[in-house]
Coordinates of C-alpha atoms in Angstrom, one line a residue:
M1 CA 0.0 0.0 0.0
L2 CA 1.4 3.4 -1.0
Q3 CA 1.6 6.5 1.2
Q4 CA -1.5 8.1 -0.3
D5 CA -3.6 5.0 0.6
I6 CA -2.2 4.9 4.1
V7 CA -3.0 8.5 4.7
K8 CA -6.5 8.1 3.5
T9 CA -7.0 5.0 5.6
L10 CA -5.9 6.8 8.7
F11 CA -8.2 9.8 8.0
S12 CA -11.1 7.5 7.5
D13 CA -10.5 6.0 11.0
T14 CA -12.7 8.5 12.9
S15 CA -11.9 7.2 16.3
F16 CA -8.1 7.4 15.8
N17 CA -8.4 10.7 14.0
K18 CA -10.4 12.2 16.8
T19 CA -7.8 11.1 19.4
Y20 CA -4.7 12.2 17.6
H21 CA -6.0 15.1 15.5
L22 CA -4.3 14.1 12.2
G23 CA -3.5 16.7 9.6
A24 CA -2.1 16.6 6.1
I25 CA 0.4 19.1 4.7
N26 CA -0.1 18.1 1.1
S27 CA -3.1 19.0 -1.1
I28 CA -5.4 16.6 0.8
N29 CA -5.6 19.6 3.1
W30 CA -8.2 22.1 1.8
A31 CA -6.2 25.0 3.3
R32 CA -3.4 24.4 0.9
I33 CA -5.7 24.5 -2.1
L34 CA -7.3 27.6 -0.8
A35 CA -3.9 29.3 -0.7
Q36 CA -3.0 28.0 -4.2
T37 CA -6.1 29.6 -5.6
V38 CA -4.7 33.0 -4.7
Y39 CA -1.6 32.4 -6.8
Y40 CA -3.7 32.3 -10.0
F41 CA -5.1 35.7 -9.3
S42 CA -1.7 37.1 -8.3
A43 CA 0.0 35.7 -11.4
Y44 CA -2.8 36.9 -13.7
F45 CA -2.8 40.5 -12.5
K46 CA 0.9 40.7 -12.3
L47 CA 1.2 39.4 -15.9
R48 CA -1.5 41.8 -17.2
R49 CA 0.3 44.8 -15.7
T50 CA 3.6 43.8 -17.4
L51 CA 2.4 42.6 -20.9
P52 CA 3.6 44.8 -23.7
Y53 CA 1.0 46.7 -25.7
E54 CA 1.0 44.3 -28.6
L55 CA 0.1 41.4 -26.3
S56 CA -2.5 43.3 -24.3
D57 CA -5.4 41.5 -26.1
S58 CA -4.0 38.0 -25.6
T59 CA -5.9 35.4 -23.6
I60 CA -4.1 33.9 -20.6
Q61 CA -4.0 30.2 -20.1
F62 CA -2.6 28.2 -17.1
C63 CA -0.8 24.9 -17.7
V64 CA -0.4 22.8 -14.5
P65 CA 1.8 19.8 -14.1
T66 CA -0.1 17.5 -11.8
G67 CA -0.2 14.2 -10.0
N68 CA -2.6 14.6 -7.0
F69 CA -4.7 17.2 -8.9
G70 CA -4.5 19.8 -6.0
D71 CA -2.9 22.8 -7.8
V72 CA -4.9 22.5 -10.9
L73 CA -8.1 22.1 -8.8
A74 CA -7.1 25.5 -7.3
G75 CA -7.0 26.9 -10.8
Y76 CA -10.5 25.4 -11.4
Y77 CA -11.8 27.3 -8.3
A78 CA -10.1 30.5 -9.5
K79 CA -11.9 30.1 -12.9
K80 CA -15.2 29.5 -11.2
L81 CA -14.6 32.5 -9.1
G82 CA -14.5 34.6 -12.2
L83 CA -10.8 34.8 -13.2
P84 CA -10.8 35.1 -17.0
M85 CA -8.7 32.3 -18.6
E86 CA -8.6 29.8 -21.3
K87 CA -9.2 26.1 -20.5
L88 CA -6.8 24.9 -17.9
V89 CA -4.2 22.4 -19.2
V90 CA -3.8 19.3 -17.1
A91 CA -0.2 18.1 -17.8
T92 CA 0.6 14.5 -16.8
N93 CA 3.5 12.0 -17.1
A94 CA 3.3 8.3 -17.9
N95 CA 0.9 7.9 -15.0
D96 CA -1.7 9.4 -17.2
I97 CA -5.1 8.4 -15.6
L98 CA -6.1 12.0 -15.8
S99 CA -5.1 12.5 -19.4
R100 CA -7.0 9.4 -20.4
F101 CA -10.1 10.5 -18.6
W102 CA -10.3 13.7 -20.7
K103 CA -9.8 11.7 -23.9
T104 CA -12.2 8.8 -23.2
G105 CA -14.5 9.7 -20.3
R106 CA -13.2 6.6 -18.4
Y107 CA -11.5 6.9 -15.0
E108 CA -9.5 3.7 -14.9
K109 CA -6.3 2.6 -13.2
S110 CA -5.0 0.6 -16.2
A111 CA -5.3 1.8 -19.8
S112 CA -7.7 -0.1 -22.0
A113 CA -6.4 -1.7 -25.2
A114 CA -7.9 1.2 -27.2
V115 CA -7.9 4.8 -26.0
E116 CA -8.0 7.1 -29.0
G117 CA -11.1 7.3 -31.1
E118 CA -13.6 5.6 -28.8
E119 CA -14.2 8.4 -26.3
D120 CA -17.9 8.9 -27.2
D121 CA -18.8 5.3 -27.9
E122 CA -18.9 4.2 -24.3
L123 CA -20.1 7.4 -22.5
V124 CA -23.5 7.1 -20.8
D125 CA -26.0 9.9 -20.8
E126 CA -26.7 10.2 -17.1
G127 CA -27.4 8.4 -13.9
S128 CA -25.0 5.8 -12.3
A129 CA -21.8 5.4 -14.2
Q130 CA -20.8 2.1 -15.8
T131 CA -18.0 0.1 -14.3
L132 CA -15.9 -2.6 -15.8
P133 CA -13.3 -4.7 -13.9
V134 CA -9.6 -4.2 -14.6
G135 CA -7.2 -7.1 -13.8
G136 CA -5.0 -6.6 -10.8
S137 CA -6.9 -3.7 -9.3
G138 CA -9.3 -5.4 -6.9
D139 CA -7.4 -4.5 -3.7
G140 CA -8.4 -0.9 -3.9
S141 CA -4.8 0.4 -3.6
Q142 CA -2.7 2.4 -6.0
G143 CA 0.0 -0.2 -6.2
G144 CA 0.9 -2.4 -9.1
A145 CA 0.3 0.0 -12.0
V146 CA 2.3 3.2 -11.0
A147 CA 5.2 3.9 -13.4
E148 CA 8.4 5.3 -12.0
T149 CA 9.3 8.5 -13.8
L150 CA 11.6 11.5 -13.7
S151 CA 8.9 13.4 -11.8
P152 CA 8.2 11.2 -8.8
A153 CA 5.9 13.7 -7.1
M154 CA 3.5 13.0 -10.0
D155 CA 3.8 9.2 -9.8
I156 CA 0.3 8.9 -8.5
L157 CA -2.4 6.6 -10.0
V158 CA -5.6 7.8 -8.3
S159 CA -5.5 11.5 -7.6
S160 CA -6.9 12.5 -4.2
N161 CA -8.3 15.8 -5.3
F162 CA -9.8 14.5 -8.6
E163 CA -12.6 13.2 -6.4
R164 CA -13.4 16.8 -5.4
L165 CA -13.7 17.8 -9.1
L166 CA -15.8 14.8 -9.8
F167 CA -18.3 16.1 -7.3
Y168 CA -18.8 19.4 -9.2
L169 CA -19.0 17.4 -12.5
A170 CA -21.6 15.1 -11.0
L171 CA -23.5 18.1 -9.7
E172 CA -23.7 19.5 -13.3
G173 CA -24.7 16.1 -14.6
T174 CA -27.5 15.7 -12.0
T175 CA -30.7 16.5 -13.8
A176 CA -34.1 17.2 -12.3
G177 CA -35.2 13.7 -13.4
A178 CA -32.3 12.1 -11.6
V179 CA -33.2 14.0 -8.4
A180 CA -36.8 13.0 -8.7
V181 CA -35.8 9.3 -8.4
D182 CA -34.5 10.2 -5.0
G183 CA -37.9 11.6 -4.0
E184 CA -37.1 15.3 -4.7
V185 CA -39.5 16.3 -7.4
D186 CA -38.6 20.0 -7.3
G187 CA -35.0 19.4 -8.3
G188 CA -33.8 21.7 -5.5
R189 CA -30.2 22.6 -5.0
A190 CA -29.8 20.7 -1.7
A191 CA -31.2 17.6 -3.3
K192 CA -28.9 17.8 -6.3
I193 CA -25.9 18.2 -3.9
R194 CA -26.9 15.1 -2.0
V195 CA -27.5 13.0 -5.1
A196 CA -24.2 14.2 -6.7
G197 CA -22.4 13.2 -3.5
Q198 CA -24.0 9.8 -3.6
N199 CA -23.0 9.3 -7.2
V200 CA -19.4 10.2 -6.6
A201 CA -19.3 7.9 -3.6
T202 CA -20.5 5.1 -5.8
W203 CA -18.0 5.9 -8.5
M204 CA -15.1 5.9 -6.1
S205 CA -16.2 2.7 -4.4
K206 CA -16.4 0.9 -7.6
L207 CA -13.1 2.3 -8.8
K208 CA -11.4 0.8 -5.8
T209 CA -13.1 -2.6 -6.2
E210 CA -13.4 -2.9 -10.0
G211 CA -10.7 -0.6 -11.2
R212 CA -12.6 1.4 -13.8
V213 CA -15.6 3.7 -14.1
V214 CA -17.2 5.4 -17.1
V215 CA -18.4 8.8 -16.0
P216 CA -21.7 10.0 -17.4
K217 CA -21.6 12.0 -20.6
L218 CA -22.9 15.3 -19.1
S219 CA -20.2 15.2 -16.4
V220 CA -17.5 14.5 -19.0
E221 CA -18.7 17.4 -21.1
A222 CA -18.5 19.7 -18.1
A223 CA -14.9 18.6 -17.5
R224 CA -14.0 19.3 -21.2
R225 CA -15.5 22.7 -21.0
D226 CA -13.1 23.9 -18.4
M227 CA -10.0 21.7 -18.9
I228 CA -7.9 19.9 -21.5
A229 CA -5.2 17.3 -20.7
D230 CA -2.2 15.5 -22.2
R231 CA 0.9 13.6 -21.2
A232 CA 4.6 13.5 -21.9
S233 CA 7.2 10.8 -21.6
D234 CA 10.5 10.9 -19.7
E235 CA 12.3 11.2 -23.1
Q236 CA 10.3 14.4 -23.9
V237 CA 11.1 15.8 -20.4
R238 CA 14.9 15.3 -20.9
S239 CA 14.7 16.8 -24.4
F240 CA 12.9 19.9 -23.1
M241 CA 15.2 20.5 -20.2
S242 CA 18.3 20.2 -22.4
R243 CA 16.8 22.4 -25.1
Y244 CA 15.8 25.3 -23.0
H245 CA 18.6 25.4 -20.5
A246 CA 21.1 28.2 -21.3
P247 CA 24.5 28.6 -19.6
P248 CA 25.0 31.8 -17.6
A249 CA 27.1 33.4 -20.3
H250 CA 24.0 33.7 -22.5
I251 CA 21.7 35.0 -19.8
G252 CA 20.2 38.5 -19.8
S253 CA 18.2 40.2 -17.1
C254 CA 14.5 40.5 -17.6
D255 CA 12.1 41.9 -15.1
R256 CA 9.2 41.8 -17.5
P257 CA 8.2 39.7 -20.5
P258 CA 10.0 41.1 -23.5
S259 CA 8.0 42.4 -26.4
R260 CA 7.0 39.9 -29.0
S261 CA 8.8 40.3 -32.3
R262 CA 6.8 40.6 -35.5
S263 CA 8.7 37.6 -36.8
T264 CA 7.0 34.3 -36.4
S265 CA 10.3 32.5 -35.9
P266 CA 11.2 31.9 -32.3
P267 CA 14.6 33.0 -30.9
S268 CA 17.3 30.4 -30.3
P269 CA 16.9 28.6 -27.0
S270 CA 20.2 30.0 -25.7
L271 CA 19.0 33.6 -26.1
A272 CA 15.4 33.0 -25.3
R273 CA 16.0 31.7 -21.8
T274 CA 16.4 34.5 -19.2
S275 CA 17.4 32.4 -16.3
S276 CA 20.2 29.8 -15.8
T277 CA 17.9 27.7 -13.6
P278 CA 16.8 24.6 -15.6
T279 CA 13.2 23.6 -15.7
P280 CA 12.6 20.8 -13.2
P281 CA 11.3 17.5 -14.6
S282 CA 8.0 18.1 -12.9
D283 CA 7.4 21.1 -15.1
S284 CA 9.0 19.9 -18.4
W285 CA 6.2 18.4 -20.3
S286 CA 4.2 21.5 -20.5
P287 CA 5.0 22.7 -24.1
T288 CA 4.4 19.1 -25.3
A289 CA 1.2 18.8 -23.4
S290 CA -0.1 22.2 -24.2
P291 CA -2.2 22.9 -27.3
P292 CA -1.7 24.3 -29.8
R293 CA 1.4 22.2 -30.5
S294 CA 3.2 25.1 -32.2
E295 CA 6.7 26.2 -31.2
P296 CA 6.8 28.2 -28.0
F297 CA 7.7 31.8 -29.0
L298 CA 9.6 32.8 -25.9
P299 CA 10.1 30.9 -22.6
T300 CA 11.1 33.2 -19.7
P301 CA 10.9 32.7 -16.0
F302 CA 8.2 34.6 -14.1
A303 CA 7.8 35.1 -10.3
L304 CA 11.0 33.1 -9.3
H305 CA 10.5 29.4 -9.9
T306 CA 6.7 29.7 -9.6
Y307 CA 5.7 30.3 -13.2
I308 CA 7.2 30.0 -16.6
L309 CA 5.7 31.9 -19.5
F310 CA 5.2 30.6 -23.1
F311 CA 4.1 33.0 -25.8
F312 CA 2.4 31.4 -28.8
S313 CA 2.2 33.1 -32.1
A314 CA -1.1 31.6 -33.1
P315 CA -3.6 31.8 -31.6
S316 CA -2.8 34.8 -29.4
I317 CA -2.4 33.0 -26.1
V318 CA 0.0 33.8 -23.3
Q319 CA 0.5 30.7 -21.3
I320 CA 1.5 30.6 -17.6
V321 CA 3.1 27.2 -16.9
L322 CA 3.2 26.5 -13.2
A323 CA 6.6 25.3 -12.0
T324 CA 5.4 23.2 -9.1
A325 CA 8.8 22.1 -7.8
H326 CA 12.4 23.3 -7.5
P327 CA 14.9 21.6 -9.7
A328 CA 17.1 20.9 -6.6
K329 CA 14.7 18.0 -5.8
F330 CA 15.8 16.2 -9.0
N331 CA 19.5 15.9 -9.0
A332 CA 19.8 12.7 -11.1
A333 CA 17.2 13.8 -13.7
V334 CA 18.5 17.4 -14.2
S335 CA 22.2 16.3 -14.3
D336 CA 21.4 13.6 -16.8
A337 CA 19.4 15.9 -19.1
L338 CA 22.2 18.5 -19.0
S339 CA 25.1 16.1 -19.2
A340 CA 26.2 17.6 -22.5
E341 CA 26.6 21.1 -21.0
P342 CA 30.3 21.5 -20.3
T343 CA 29.8 24.4 -17.9
F344 CA 26.9 23.0 -15.9
D345 CA 27.5 22.1 -12.3
F346 CA 24.4 21.0 -10.3
Q347 CA 25.8 21.9 -6.9
R348 CA 26.9 25.4 -8.0
D349 CA 24.1 26.2 -10.4
I350 CA 21.1 24.6 -8.8
M351 CA 21.4 24.0 -5.1
P352 CA 20.1 26.9 -2.9
K353 CA 22.4 28.2 -0.2
E354 CA 19.8 27.2 2.3
F355 CA 20.6 23.6 1.4
D356 CA 24.2 23.8 2.5
G357 CA 24.8 21.3 5.3
L358 CA 21.2 20.1 5.2
L359 CA 22.2 16.4 5.0
D360 CA 24.5 16.8 8.0
L361 CA 21.6 17.8 10.3
P362 CA 19.9 15.2 12.6
R363 CA 17.2 13.1 11.0
R364 CA 14.1 11.5 12.4
V365 CA 13.1 8.7 10.1
Y366 CA 10.7 5.9 11.1
D367 CA 10.6 2.7 9.0
C368 CA 7.1 1.3 8.5
R369 CA 6.0 -1.8 6.6
G370 CA 3.5 -0.1 4.4
D371 CA 0.8 -1.1 6.8
P372 CA -1.7 1.5 8.3
E373 CA -1.7 -0.3 11.6
D374 CA 2.1 0.0 11.8
V375 CA 1.9 3.7 11.0
K376 CA -0.6 4.1 13.8
R377 CA 1.7 2.4 16.3
V378 CA 4.5 4.8 15.3
I379 CA 2.2 7.8 15.9
V380 CA 1.0 6.5 19.2
R381 CA 4.5 5.8 20.4
E382 CA 5.9 9.2 19.3
V383 CA 3.0 11.2 20.7
A384 CA 3.5 9.3 24.0
K385 CA 7.1 10.3 24.0
L386 CA 6.2 13.9 23.3
V387 CA 3.6 14.0 26.1
G388 CA 6.1 12.4 28.5
D389 CA 8.8 15.0 27.6
R390 CA 6.4 17.8 28.1
K391 CA 5.2 16.6 31.5
E392 CA 8.8 16.1 32.6
A393 CA 9.7 19.6 31.4
E394 CA 6.8 21.1 33.3
T395 CA 7.8 19.2 36.4
N396 CA 11.3 20.7 36.1
G397 CA 9.9 24.2 35.5
A398 CA 11.0 24.3 31.9
S399 CA 9.0 24.4 28.6
I400 CA 9.5 22.7 25.3

């Protein structure tokens, strides 16, 4: 059982959770998504203030590399709150359950034999989604089908936050007739919310036990209205990092996006890049995964590792690609992609000063067997130690 499954199992244990007050620091925690929603507004307005006149009529699009679907869900909320943007781009790696969903309407742990070209053949109009078994997925965990890639933070099969999006999609796909089956003839909002929640619970339960669910057509259409999705391979990630990294000698300062040239030809990568920091693998599929598949006009960093901009010549779209991780997290991947750069040095060019001596500091690591009960025992033991230390400190007149 993987970490995501263990965390969800612990959270679902209401008695244990009530006693030990568990909390998550990843995007399972709603507070993190709430904070990320603000980033979209901040980036949008900062970019609008700095765009040159000839790009002032451009449409802004956000492209989000994602595994657990938290950051892109924050973008969905920003869009629903009224932030003007093109369809959000959901960028995935080889663990492409999300990309396949937007193509086929199927949310399945293992890819079917045919993905392309059959998206509308299997979609159901409304009501309970169809489910079909997938071999090897009956234990309900994520294990067994997760591919190891250069972007390990995205190596997630079943995204925790996608269930949250499914609720809104189910809500849009809940018609008055479907509500009436539940005894609510008026089709009231409260009844629709209740029925949508029941539908999502059914979908997720069957996904765990049967491995595959075909989401109703109305819900899939709602997803396609606000988002598009694609994937990229490790080979494409390496190629992108190598192509758009420029050695420091070619770097120029740039506090605002440069004006677009009237030429339709993009500048050379060595001159286009305005930062020597390479794109981390968790952000490197974006041009490949972002329609239109034309050459990016000008990549340039924006807001210090948080966003990268891509200008497209046609149509007139300025794309903000979220850089969701620092390249320092990916020593092997970055070093491998830039191995042909004679002047590149990972320690010198990538590692933040704050990381100096980090590995020499004390560590607290607890080995567990991948069993929720074992994790519970570790929590109980460590909390007991903490409580004991606090009581001892209080007895001695100190505080911790």
